[in-house]
Amino acid sequence: MVMNRRQLTLAAAASALASAVQAQTPYTSQPGVTVEPQPPRDPAARAFYDSFNSQLTRAPAALQPELRRLYEMAGWRPIWTAPRLRTLGQVAERSERHGLSGADHFDFAGLASDPASADIRTSIAALGYARVLAEGAVRPETVENLWEMQKNRVDLAAGLHDAVSRDRLLDWFEALAPTDIGYTNLSAGYVRYRRLIRETGGWPAFAQGGTIEPGASDRRIPALRARLVAEGDLTEGQGRTLALNGDVYGPELEEAVRGFQLRHGLGVDGRIGPATQRSLSASAEDRARQIALNLERRRWLKRELSPERIEVNTAAAIMVYWKDDRPVHSNRVVVGTANNQTPSLEKPFASVVANPPWYVPASIARNEILPRGPAYLASQNMYIAPAGNVVQRAGPNAALGYVKFELRDSHAIFLHDTPSKAAFNSAFRHRSHGCVRVQNAVDFARLLLAPDPSRLSQFDTALDSRRTQRVETGREISVRLLYWTAFVDGQGRVAFREDVYNRDARLAEALGIHLSLPQPVSAAQPDEEDVGP
């Protein structure tokens, strides 16, 4: 299992929970006042209470309020009967769906070996695993330089007590992880990859070498066929038929390779060159682990989403517009380079700016614009404002194009148009200074304003006049900048992207997962003449 690398034993589960609850409020009856609860009067409850307190000192300090509240709600009685422990076993058996290993979280033999402490230790393990399902095993701020999303938060002590009391323990654990289609489809993909590994060992290794051109013969073709069959780019029947062609890279196989290239965000040309070979060199184990990392990222996020939202996958450089909680529009986008990463943000947006000027960030002005001298500024329709900052006037060649989508409190990160349209045709679209450039941005702005014809008319009039004007959308729309290197595409297949921002590598290290995917090759950097955000 993927998480076996981490060896998340009972102690590790407790540690994960401890770090996650450090910010939780201690047991108090009034804000800022810690009160020692009165011991119960019932003799049996008092005996358990005394035993609990003697054991609690050996638990991490951050865990103590959570555990105390759980057992206080339970009336200072043991929680874990034999039927409930069997249910925990069923919970552990289902953990593979989440890219986790239940055996690592629930060491039943170890718990049973010390009956005097078994109940509280089982509670620690149960709360720890619940925390992983509900909120993730790793704090996102520790593995990303800037992460400002709305986190999922669950009252685990109250939830666990209620689930035990109502005999709904399995249902409660099942509901902790995300239940949206993005998570459940990716979870199903993970299970398929794990089954493939168990049953066949994955797929044959694909050796990197010279480019394989359509129509050529190459000794690597049998391994290629097996790989495409394993991941569903070819059916088993097609694979058997194409095997009759031996080592020839024929038209039918080329079509399947094109599907593979599309699924991996590569240039779809049918040629098996360096980029395609890098993706082919990944093992089934690595792909399963990559899926597990993206399941973890999804567990960080709050479950309730705005039915109207814009989601940008910065790993894939794709934007999807959701309305009434359904995807209704998608565009390609250009996002930040590896050195100027687009951060993970969730911010509201409520206006578009027609013909926006660009207030150049100080770092770009200092490093890329001012050294070129006054003639360059004049050629780019730029000037130095009285405050000393560089401003580019609005115009057809301005860096922000014809429209800017303003995000509130977004660290100067926003969505915008661009005069550099050719970049949208590239498979590798990590080229900006961190902002998100939107393909067909003017049409997208019109789509957002379409519900109110007067606002749409106001926007079109401003565009035609070439004057700068802000147009309110009349509603707040949530914008989410996400980093998914594994997700399920429209055909139900798991799609993968290279880890351009090195975030998979950092998350894998934090989880103790060994990841040996080939390092991405930055195929493009910002053009020297393209200084836009």
Short mmCIF file of C-alpha atoms in Angstrom, two decimals:
data_model
loop_
_atom_site.label_atom_id
_atom_site.label_comp_id
_atom_site.label_asym_id
_atom_site.label_seq_id
_atom_site.Cartn_x
_atom_site.Cartn_y
_atom_site.Cartn_z
CA MET A 1 0.00 0.00 0.00
CA VAL A 2 1.16 3.53 -0.62
CA MET A 3 1.14 4.63 2.98
CA ASN A 4 3.20 1.63 4.12
CA ARG A 5 6.23 3.77 3.28
CA ARG A 6 5.22 6.11 6.00
CA GLN A 7 4.70 3.41 8.63
CA LEU A 8 1.80 5.35 10.12
CA THR A 9 1.47 3.24 13.28
CA LEU A 10 -0.70 4.14 16.22
CA ALA A 11 1.95 6.52 17.54
CA ALA A 12 2.26 8.25 14.17
CA ALA A 13 -1.51 8.62 13.93
CA ALA A 14 -1.50 10.25 17.35
CA SER A 15 1.31 12.57 16.27
CA ALA A 16 -0.58 13.58 13.12
CA LEU A 17 -3.66 14.34 15.16
CA ALA A 18 -1.61 16.25 17.73
CA SER A 19 -0.15 18.59 15.14
CA ALA A 20 -3.55 19.12 13.58
CA VAL A 21 -5.31 20.09 16.82
CA GLN A 22 -2.67 22.39 18.25
CA ALA A 23 -4.78 25.38 17.34
CA GLN A 24 -7.96 23.94 18.89
CA THR A 25 -9.48 25.61 21.94
CA PRO A 26 -8.67 23.85 25.23
CA TYR A 27 -11.43 22.56 27.50
CA THR A 28 -13.01 25.70 28.94
CA SER A 29 -16.31 26.78 30.41
CA GLN A 30 -15.59 30.45 29.66
CA PRO A 31 -13.31 32.04 27.07
CA GLY A 32 -9.77 32.21 28.39
CA VAL A 33 -10.57 30.21 31.56
CA THR A 34 -9.47 26.58 31.85
CA VAL A 35 -11.67 24.60 34.24
CA GLU A 36 -10.92 21.16 35.63
CA PRO A 37 -14.12 19.10 35.23
CA GLN A 38 -15.63 17.60 38.34
CA PRO A 39 -15.04 13.85 38.73
CA PRO A 40 -18.15 11.69 38.25
CA ARG A 41 -19.94 10.32 41.30
CA ASP A 42 -20.77 6.91 39.89
CA PRO A 43 -18.10 4.48 41.20
CA ALA A 44 -17.50 2.76 37.83
CA ALA A 45 -17.29 6.05 35.99
CA ARG A 46 -15.02 7.45 38.70
CA ALA A 47 -12.68 4.48 38.35
CA PHE A 48 -12.46 4.99 34.58
CA TYR A 49 -12.03 8.72 35.10
CA ASP A 50 -9.06 8.14 37.40
CA SER A 51 -7.53 5.62 34.99
CA PHE A 52 -8.07 8.02 32.10
CA ASN A 53 -6.28 10.85 33.87
CA SER A 54 -3.31 8.64 34.73
CA GLN A 55 -3.01 7.60 31.08
CA LEU A 56 -3.67 11.04 29.67
CA THR A 57 -0.37 12.39 30.92
CA ARG A 58 1.37 10.04 28.51
CA ALA A 59 -0.59 11.39 25.55
CA PRO A 60 0.58 14.44 23.57
CA ALA A 61 -0.61 17.63 25.24
CA ALA A 62 -2.44 18.79 22.11
CA LEU A 63 -4.52 15.60 22.14
CA GLN A 64 -5.67 15.84 25.72
CA PRO A 65 -8.60 18.30 25.29
CA GLU A 66 -9.99 16.29 22.36
CA LEU A 67 -9.83 13.01 24.23
CA ARG A 68 -11.16 14.51 27.45
CA ARG A 69 -14.16 15.95 25.66
CA LEU A 70 -14.85 12.61 23.95
CA TYR A 71 -14.87 10.66 27.20
CA GLU A 72 -16.78 13.36 29.07
CA MET A 73 -19.55 13.02 26.47
CA ALA A 74 -19.36 9.24 26.93
CA GLY A 75 -19.98 9.63 30.67
CA TRP A 76 -16.50 8.41 31.55
CA ARG A 77 -17.20 4.91 30.31
CA PRO A 78 -15.15 2.74 27.92
CA ILE A 79 -16.19 3.23 24.30
CA TRP A 80 -14.77 0.33 22.34
CA THR A 81 -16.89 -2.79 22.59
CA ALA A 82 -16.12 -5.84 20.46
CA PRO A 83 -18.77 -4.94 17.80
CA ARG A 84 -17.42 -1.40 17.54
CA LEU A 85 -13.89 -2.71 17.13
CA ARG A 86 -15.12 -4.95 14.33
CA THR A 87 -16.62 -1.88 12.67
CA LEU A 88 -13.26 -0.14 12.94
CA GLY A 89 -11.82 -3.13 11.13
CA GLN A 90 -14.28 -2.53 8.30
CA VAL A 91 -13.28 1.14 8.25
CA ALA A 92 -9.64 0.13 7.91
CA GLU A 93 -10.46 -2.29 5.08
CA ARG A 94 -11.96 0.59 3.07
CA SER A 95 -8.97 2.87 3.51
CA GLU A 96 -7.47 1.91 0.14
CA ARG A 97 -10.10 4.09 -1.52
CA HIS A 98 -8.35 7.09 -0.02
CA GLY A 99 -4.80 6.14 -0.92
CA LEU A 100 -4.24 5.11 2.70
CA SER A 101 -3.46 1.92 4.56
CA GLY A 102 -5.85 1.18 7.41
CA ALA A 103 -3.47 -1.43 8.79
CA ASP A 104 -1.00 1.36 9.48
CA HIS A 105 -3.57 3.42 11.38
CA PHE A 106 -5.17 0.62 13.40
CA ASP A 107 -2.74 -1.75 15.07
CA PHE A 108 -5.40 -3.96 16.69
CA ALA A 109 -2.96 -6.53 17.98
CA GLY A 110 -0.89 -3.84 19.64
CA LEU A 111 -3.94 -2.23 21.23
CA ALA A 112 -5.27 -5.50 22.61
CA SER A 113 -1.92 -6.40 24.15
CA ASP A 114 -2.51 -3.93 27.00
CA PRO A 115 -6.19 -4.10 28.07
CA ALA A 116 -5.75 -1.38 30.67
CA SER A 117 -4.89 1.22 28.03
CA ALA A 118 -6.60 -0.29 24.99
CA ASP A 119 -9.70 1.90 25.04
CA ILE A 120 -7.99 5.27 25.13
CA ARG A 121 -5.34 4.17 22.65
CA THR A 122 -8.07 3.01 20.28
CA SER A 123 -9.72 6.42 20.61
CA ILE A 124 -6.43 8.10 19.73
CA ALA A 125 -6.10 5.94 16.64
CA ALA A 126 -9.72 6.42 15.61
CA LEU A 127 -9.54 10.21 16.01
CA GLY A 128 -6.22 10.31 14.17
CA TYR A 129 -7.55 8.40 11.19
CA ALA A 130 -10.75 10.46 11.18
CA ARG A 131 -8.64 13.62 11.10
CA VAL A 132 -6.75 12.34 8.06
CA LEU A 133 -10.00 11.60 6.21
CA ALA A 134 -11.64 14.88 7.19
CA GLU A 135 -8.75 17.33 6.94
CA GLY A 136 -5.71 15.53 5.55
CA ALA A 137 -2.58 14.13 7.16
CA VAL A 138 -0.36 17.15 6.36
CA ARG A 139 -0.93 20.84 6.93
CA PRO A 140 -0.86 22.39 3.44
CA GLU A 141 1.08 25.46 4.58
CA THR A 142 4.04 23.22 5.39
CA VAL A 143 4.41 21.94 1.82
CA GLU A 144 3.37 24.98 -0.25
CA ASN A 145 4.93 28.44 -0.14
CA LEU A 146 1.57 30.21 -0.34
CA TRP A 147 -1.64 28.31 0.35
CA GLU A 148 -4.78 30.29 1.16
CA MET A 149 -7.80 28.07 0.68
CA GLN A 150 -10.81 27.41 2.89
CA LYS A 151 -9.99 24.32 4.95
CA ASN A 152 -12.36 21.60 5.99
CA ARG A 153 -13.05 21.60 9.73
CA VAL A 154 -14.91 18.89 11.65
CA ASP A 155 -15.69 18.51 15.35
CA LEU A 156 -14.28 15.02 15.53
CA ALA A 157 -14.89 14.35 19.23
CA ALA A 158 -18.58 15.23 18.97
CA GLY A 159 -18.91 13.42 15.66
CA LEU A 160 -17.28 10.24 16.92
CA HIS A 161 -19.40 10.25 20.08
CA ASP A 162 -22.60 10.72 18.06
CA ALA A 163 -21.61 7.99 15.60
CA VAL A 164 -20.92 5.53 18.42
CA SER A 165 -24.12 6.43 20.25
CA ARG A 166 -26.29 6.01 17.15
CA ASP A 167 -24.47 2.91 15.90
CA ARG A 168 -23.47 4.74 12.70
CA LEU A 169 -19.71 4.45 13.05
CA LEU A 170 -19.05 3.14 9.54
CA ASP A 171 -21.32 5.75 7.93
CA TRP A 172 -19.63 8.52 9.89
CA PHE A 173 -16.14 7.53 8.77
CA GLU A 174 -17.36 7.14 5.17
CA ALA A 175 -18.74 10.70 5.18
CA LEU A 176 -15.55 12.35 6.46
CA ALA A 177 -13.64 12.25 3.17
CA PRO A 178 -14.88 14.34 0.22
CA THR A 179 -17.90 12.91 -1.58
CA ASP A 180 -17.81 15.10 -4.69
CA ILE A 181 -17.37 13.52 -8.12
CA GLY A 182 -13.80 14.77 -8.47
CA TYR A 183 -12.68 12.91 -5.35
CA THR A 184 -14.77 9.78 -5.81
CA ASN A 185 -13.72 9.32 -9.45
CA LEU A 186 -10.06 9.83 -8.55
CA SER A 187 -10.49 7.40 -5.65
CA ALA A 188 -11.89 4.80 -8.05
CA GLY A 189 -8.91 5.43 -10.31
CA TYR A 190 -6.54 4.80 -7.43
CA VAL A 191 -8.24 1.48 -6.65
CA ARG A 192 -7.92 0.46 -10.33
CA TYR A 193 -4.19 1.20 -10.36
CA ARG A 194 -3.64 -0.71 -7.10
CA ARG A 195 -5.56 -3.69 -8.50
CA LEU A 196 -3.48 -3.54 -11.67
CA ILE A 197 -0.30 -3.61 -9.59
CA ARG A 198 -1.50 -6.54 -7.47
CA GLU A 199 -2.73 -8.64 -10.41
CA THR A 200 -0.09 -7.98 -13.07
CA GLY A 201 2.69 -6.01 -11.43
CA GLY A 202 1.78 -2.93 -13.46
CA TRP A 203 3.15 -2.66 -16.98
CA PRO A 204 6.51 -3.35 -18.69
CA ALA A 205 9.18 -0.68 -18.33
CA PHE A 206 9.50 1.60 -21.33
CA ALA A 207 13.12 2.37 -22.18
CA GLN A 208 13.89 5.93 -23.20
CA GLY A 209 15.78 6.43 -26.42
CA GLY A 210 15.38 7.93 -29.86
CA THR A 211 12.10 9.36 -31.09
CA ILE A 212 9.74 6.77 -32.59
CA GLU A 213 8.13 8.16 -35.72
CA PRO A 214 4.78 6.90 -37.10
CA GLY A 215 5.33 3.99 -39.47
CA ALA A 216 8.72 3.09 -37.99
CA SER A 217 9.71 -0.21 -36.39
CA ASP A 218 11.11 -0.23 -32.86
CA ARG A 219 11.80 -2.95 -30.30
CA ARG A 220 9.94 -0.89 -27.66
CA ILE A 221 6.59 -1.20 -29.44
CA PRO A 222 5.42 -4.33 -27.50
CA ALA A 223 6.04 -2.54 -24.19
CA LEU A 224 4.20 0.50 -25.55
CA ARG A 225 1.18 -1.62 -26.50
CA ALA A 226 1.08 -3.27 -23.09
CA ARG A 227 1.25 0.11 -21.37
CA LEU A 228 -1.60 1.57 -23.42
CA VAL A 229 -3.77 -1.48 -22.75
CA ALA A 230 -3.05 -1.34 -19.02
CA GLU A 231 -4.22 2.27 -18.70
CA GLY A 232 -7.18 1.92 -21.08
CA ASP A 233 -5.87 3.89 -24.04
CA LEU A 234 -6.26 0.62 -25.98
CA THR A 235 -8.75 -2.16 -25.27
CA GLU A 236 -7.40 -5.65 -24.69
CA GLY A 237 -8.92 -6.73 -27.99
CA GLN A 238 -7.16 -3.92 -29.85
CA GLY A 239 -3.93 -4.83 -28.11
CA ARG A 240 -4.16 -8.45 -29.30
CA THR A 241 -4.94 -7.35 -32.84
CA LEU A 242 -2.10 -4.84 -32.99
CA ALA A 243 0.32 -7.43 -31.63
CA LEU A 244 0.11 -9.06 -35.08
CA ASN A 245 2.01 -6.03 -36.42
CA GLY A 246 5.05 -6.91 -34.32
CA ASP A 247 7.36 -3.95 -33.77
CA VAL A 248 5.67 -1.65 -36.30
CA TYR A 249 4.29 1.66 -35.06
CA GLY A 250 1.16 1.67 -37.21
CA PRO A 251 -1.80 4.09 -37.54
CA GLU A 252 -4.06 2.42 -34.96
CA LEU A 253 -1.33 2.47 -32.35
CA GLU A 254 -0.49 6.05 -33.24
CA GLU A 255 -4.12 7.06 -32.57
CA ALA A 256 -3.90 5.47 -29.11
CA VAL A 257 -0.64 7.34 -28.45
CA ARG A 258 -2.39 10.58 -29.35
CA GLY A 259 -4.99 9.80 -26.70
CA PHE A 260 -2.20 9.10 -24.21
CA GLN A 261 -0.56 12.42 -25.09
CA LEU A 262 -3.81 14.31 -24.62
CA ARG A 263 -4.40 12.61 -21.24
CA HIS A 264 -0.93 13.69 -20.07
CA GLY A 265 -1.11 17.26 -21.34
CA LEU A 266 1.53 16.66 -24.00
CA GLY A 267 1.80 17.92 -27.55
CA VAL A 268 -0.60 15.69 -29.51
CA ASP A 269 1.47 14.83 -32.59
CA GLY A 270 1.69 11.04 -32.50
CA ARG A 271 5.50 11.17 -32.34
CA ILE A 272 7.01 9.40 -29.35
CA GLY A 273 9.63 11.97 -28.46
CA PRO A 274 11.37 12.92 -25.19
CA ALA A 275 8.30 14.38 -23.42
CA THR A 276 6.07 11.43 -24.28
CA GLN A 277 8.82 9.00 -23.31
CA ARG A 278 9.19 10.68 -19.91
CA SER A 279 5.51 10.05 -19.25
CA LEU A 280 5.76 6.48 -20.54
CA SER A 281 8.69 5.79 -18.21
CA ALA A 282 6.55 6.27 -15.07
CA SER A 283 5.68 3.03 -13.31
CA ALA A 284 2.20 1.99 -12.22
CA GLU A 285 3.36 2.30 -8.61
CA ASP A 286 4.43 5.90 -9.16
CA ARG A 287 1.15 6.76 -10.82
CA ALA A 288 -0.79 5.25 -7.91
CA ARG A 289 1.29 7.27 -5.48
CA GLN A 290 0.73 10.42 -7.52
CA ILE A 291 -3.02 9.82 -7.28
CA ALA A 292 -2.70 9.35 -3.51
CA LEU A 293 -0.99 12.75 -3.21
CA ASN A 294 -3.84 14.44 -5.05
CA LEU A 295 -6.44 12.71 -2.88
CA GLU A 296 -4.63 14.18 0.11
CA ARG A 297 -4.79 17.67 -1.43
CA ARG A 298 -8.54 17.34 -1.94
CA ARG A 299 -9.07 16.33 1.70
CA TRP A 300 -7.63 19.69 2.82
CA LEU A 301 -10.49 21.64 1.26
CA LYS A 302 -13.90 22.52 2.66
CA ARG A 303 -16.68 20.34 1.32
CA GLU A 304 -19.32 23.01 0.66
CA LEU A 305 -18.56 24.88 -2.56
CA SER A 306 -20.19 27.82 -4.22
CA PRO A 307 -22.42 26.55 -7.06
CA GLU A 308 -20.93 29.28 -9.27
CA ARG A 309 -17.16 29.29 -9.30
CA ILE A 310 -14.06 29.45 -11.45
CA GLU A 311 -11.49 26.71 -10.89
CA VAL A 312 -7.99 26.90 -12.34
CA ASN A 313 -5.82 23.79 -12.28
CA THR A 314 -2.35 25.36 -12.28
CA ALA A 315 -0.63 22.01 -12.92
CA ALA A 316 -2.67 21.44 -16.09
CA ALA A 317 -3.06 25.15 -17.03
CA ILE A 318 -6.79 24.65 -17.54
CA MET A 319 -9.72 26.73 -16.27
CA VAL A 320 -13.27 25.44 -15.69
CA TYR A 321 -16.29 27.63 -15.02
CA TRP A 322 -18.99 26.04 -12.85
CA LYS A 323 -22.58 27.27 -12.75
CA ASP A 324 -25.38 25.64 -10.74
CA ASP A 325 -22.65 23.27 -9.56
CA ARG A 326 -22.03 21.96 -13.09
CA PRO A 327 -19.03 22.58 -15.37
CA VAL A 328 -20.36 24.66 -18.26
CA HIS A 329 -17.26 26.21 -19.84
CA SER A 330 -13.52 25.55 -20.01
CA ASN A 331 -10.54 27.46 -21.35
CA ARG A 332 -6.83 27.01 -21.60
CA VAL A 333 -4.83 29.36 -19.43
CA VAL A 334 -1.20 30.40 -19.01
CA VAL A 335 0.09 30.25 -15.44
CA GLY A 336 3.32 30.98 -13.57
CA THR A 337 6.69 29.44 -14.30
CA ALA A 338 8.46 27.19 -11.83
CA ASN A 339 10.32 30.29 -10.56
CA ASN A 340 7.18 32.46 -10.47
CA GLN A 341 4.58 29.99 -9.28
CA THR A 342 0.88 30.70 -9.29
CA PRO A 343 -0.08 30.10 -5.65
CA SER A 344 -2.99 28.08 -4.27
CA LEU A 345 -5.63 30.69 -3.51
CA GLU A 346 -9.37 30.93 -3.03
CA LYS A 347 -10.64 34.48 -3.42
CA PRO A 348 -13.91 36.18 -4.36
CA PHE A 349 -14.28 38.11 -7.58
CA ALA A 350 -17.06 40.61 -8.36
CA SER A 351 -15.95 42.90 -11.20
CA VAL A 352 -14.21 43.03 -14.54
CA VAL A 353 -12.13 45.95 -15.80
CA ALA A 354 -12.38 46.81 -19.47
CA ASN A 355 -9.16 48.16 -21.04
CA PRO A 356 -7.13 47.88 -17.84
CA PRO A 357 -3.78 49.62 -17.30
CA TRP A 358 -1.05 47.54 -15.74
CA TYR A 359 0.57 48.70 -12.53
CA VAL A 360 3.85 46.84 -12.84
CA PRO A 361 5.02 45.03 -9.69
CA ALA A 362 8.23 46.51 -8.30
CA SER A 363 10.25 43.33 -8.82
CA ILE A 364 9.35 43.09 -12.53
CA ALA A 365 9.98 46.81 -13.03
CA ARG A 366 13.34 46.67 -11.28
CA ASN A 367 14.63 43.48 -12.90
CA GLU A 368 13.08 43.42 -16.37
CA ILE A 369 11.86 46.86 -17.43
CA LEU A 370 13.81 49.78 -15.97
CA PRO A 371 17.24 48.35 -17.00
CA ARG A 372 16.13 48.62 -20.66
CA GLY A 373 15.95 52.41 -20.46
CA PRO A 374 13.47 55.15 -21.39
CA ALA A 375 13.20 54.12 -25.05
CA TYR A 376 11.91 50.70 -24.07
CA LEU A 377 9.33 52.21 -21.72
CA ALA A 378 8.11 54.50 -24.49
CA SER A 379 7.88 51.60 -26.98
CA GLN A 380 5.72 49.66 -24.50
CA ASN A 381 3.46 52.66 -23.75
CA MET A 382 4.82 52.74 -20.19
CA TYR A 383 5.62 55.63 -17.90
CA ILE A 384 6.96 56.20 -14.41
CA ALA A 385 4.24 57.51 -12.10
CA PRO A 386 4.94 60.24 -9.52
CA ALA A 387 5.11 57.56 -6.81
CA GLY A 388 7.97 55.92 -8.73
CA ASN A 389 6.11 52.85 -9.94
CA VAL A 390 5.95 51.83 -13.58
CA VAL A 391 2.53 51.89 -15.27
CA GLN A 392 1.58 50.58 -18.70
CA ARG A 393 -1.30 52.41 -20.33
CA ALA A 394 -4.28 50.44 -21.60
CA GLY A 395 -4.20 49.50 -25.23
CA PRO A 396 -4.34 46.58 -27.67
CA ASN A 397 -0.74 45.58 -26.89
CA ALA A 398 -0.94 46.15 -23.13
CA ALA A 399 0.10 43.18 -20.97
CA LEU A 400 -3.40 42.77 -19.50
CA GLY A 401 -5.10 42.84 -22.88
CA TYR A 402 -8.68 44.05 -23.01
CA VAL A 403 -10.01 42.74 -19.69
CA LYS A 404 -8.92 42.03 -16.14
CA PHE A 405 -10.81 39.89 -13.63
CA GLU A 406 -10.17 41.41 -10.22
CA LEU A 407 -9.75 39.14 -7.22
CA ARG A 408 -10.07 40.53 -3.72
CA ASP A 409 -6.96 40.44 -1.49
CA SER A 410 -5.18 38.13 -3.90
CA HIS A 411 -1.49 39.03 -3.39
CA ALA A 412 -1.59 40.85 -6.77
CA ILE A 413 -2.63 37.58 -8.45
CA PHE A 414 -5.54 37.93 -10.89
CA LEU A 415 -6.99 36.60 -14.14
CA HIS A 416 -6.60 38.65 -17.30
CA ASP A 417 -6.47 38.82 -21.07
CA THR A 418 -3.14 38.93 -22.93
CA PRO A 419 -1.85 40.03 -26.34
CA SER A 420 0.39 36.92 -26.38
CA LYS A 421 -2.24 34.59 -27.83
CA ALA A 422 0.18 32.06 -29.33
CA ALA A 423 1.10 30.67 -25.92
CA PHE A 424 -2.36 29.11 -25.58
CA ASN A 425 -1.52 26.75 -28.44
CA SER A 426 1.42 25.30 -26.54
CA ALA A 427 1.15 22.11 -24.49
CA PHE A 428 3.45 23.69 -21.90
CA ARG A 429 1.75 26.84 -20.60
CA HIS A 430 3.76 27.69 -17.48
CA ARG A 431 5.08 31.01 -18.79
CA SER A 432 3.73 33.91 -16.71
CA HIS A 433 4.98 35.80 -13.66
CA GLY A 434 2.27 34.16 -11.54
CA CYS A 435 -1.02 35.62 -12.78
CA VAL A 436 -3.47 33.61 -14.86
CA ARG A 437 -3.86 34.55 -18.52
CA VAL A 438 -7.20 33.41 -19.90
CA GLN A 439 -7.78 32.24 -23.45
CA ASN A 440 -10.66 34.11 -25.13
CA ALA A 441 -10.86 36.32 -22.06
CA VAL A 442 -13.24 38.88 -23.58
CA ASP A 443 -15.74 36.18 -24.52
CA PHE A 444 -15.43 34.73 -21.02
CA ALA A 445 -16.12 38.14 -19.47
CA ARG A 446 -19.23 38.41 -21.63
CA LEU A 447 -20.35 34.97 -20.45
CA LEU A 448 -20.09 36.06 -16.82
CA LEU A 449 -21.96 39.31 -17.48
CA ALA A 450 -24.63 37.75 -19.71
CA PRO A 451 -27.21 37.24 -16.91
CA ASP A 452 -27.60 41.04 -16.72
CA PRO A 453 -27.88 42.56 -20.23
CA SER A 454 -27.32 46.08 -18.91
CA ARG A 455 -23.95 45.12 -17.42
CA LEU A 456 -23.00 43.30 -20.59
CA SER A 457 -23.90 46.37 -22.66
CA GLN A 458 -21.87 48.56 -20.31
CA PHE A 459 -18.84 46.29 -20.79
CA ASP A 460 -19.16 46.20 -24.59
CA THR A 461 -19.54 49.98 -24.76
CA ALA A 462 -16.40 50.42 -22.65
CA LEU A 463 -14.45 48.04 -24.88
CA ASP A 464 -15.50 49.90 -28.02
CA SER A 465 -14.60 53.29 -26.53
CA ARG A 466 -11.16 52.01 -25.41
CA ARG A 467 -11.66 53.70 -22.06
CA THR A 468 -10.87 52.00 -18.76
CA GLN A 469 -14.03 51.09 -16.86
CA ARG A 470 -14.88 48.71 -14.05
CA VAL A 471 -18.09 46.72 -14.51
CA GLU A 472 -19.59 44.93 -11.52
CA THR A 473 -20.82 41.39 -12.08
CA GLY A 474 -23.69 41.92 -9.65
CA ARG A 475 -22.64 38.89 -7.61
CA GLU A 476 -19.55 37.37 -6.04
CA ILE A 477 -17.96 34.48 -7.89
CA SER A 478 -15.44 32.28 -6.11
CA VAL A 479 -12.10 31.75 -7.85
CA ARG A 480 -10.03 28.74 -6.79
CA LEU A 481 -6.43 28.28 -7.95
CA LEU A 482 -5.70 24.58 -7.41
CA TYR A 483 -2.79 22.25 -8.11
CA TRP A 484 -3.96 18.87 -9.40
CA THR A 485 -1.29 16.69 -11.02
CA ALA A 486 -3.74 13.76 -11.18
CA PHE A 487 -7.45 14.13 -11.95
CA VAL A 488 -10.18 12.35 -13.90
CA ASP A 489 -10.88 13.69 -17.40
CA GLY A 490 -14.18 13.91 -19.25
CA GLN A 491 -13.81 10.32 -20.51
CA GLY A 492 -13.46 8.94 -16.98
CA ARG A 493 -9.72 8.27 -17.31
CA VAL A 494 -7.10 9.42 -14.85
CA ALA A 495 -5.14 12.28 -16.41
CA PHE A 496 -1.65 13.17 -15.19
CA ARG A 497 0.54 16.24 -15.34
CA GLU A 498 4.21 16.83 -14.57
CA ASP A 499 5.07 18.26 -11.19
CA VAL A 500 6.25 21.60 -12.57
CA TYR A 501 6.13 23.33 -9.18
CA ASN A 502 7.79 20.44 -7.29
CA ARG A 503 4.80 20.29 -4.94
CA ASP A 504 4.23 16.56 -5.39
CA ALA A 505 7.81 15.93 -4.34
CA ARG A 506 7.45 18.03 -1.17
CA LEU A 507 4.13 16.47 -0.23
CA ALA A 508 5.44 12.96 -0.85
CA GLU A 509 8.39 13.65 1.44
CA ALA A 510 6.06 14.94 4.16
CA LEU A 511 3.92 11.79 3.89
CA GLY A 512 6.89 9.45 3.73
CA ILE A 513 5.96 8.31 0.21
CA HIS A 514 8.79 7.39 -2.15
CA LEU A 515 8.14 9.03 -5.51
CA SER A 516 10.46 8.36 -8.44
CA LEU A 517 8.68 10.12 -11.28
CA PRO A 518 10.98 11.65 -13.91
CA GLN A 519 11.79 15.29 -13.23
CA PRO A 520 9.87 17.71 -15.45
CA VAL A 521 11.77 19.57 -18.10
CA SER A 522 10.79 23.22 -18.36
CA ALA A 523 10.06 23.38 -22.07
CA ALA A 524 9.31 27.10 -22.01
CA GLN A 525 10.29 30.21 -20.12
CA PRO A 526 8.83 33.69 -20.43
CA ASP A 527 9.79 35.36 -23.68
CA GLU A 528 12.20 38.23 -23.11
CA GLU A 529 9.69 40.55 -24.72
CA ASP A 530 6.82 39.15 -22.66
CA VAL A 531 7.09 40.94 -19.32
CA GLY A 532 3.38 40.66 -18.44
CA PRO A 533 2.16 39.33 -15.11
#
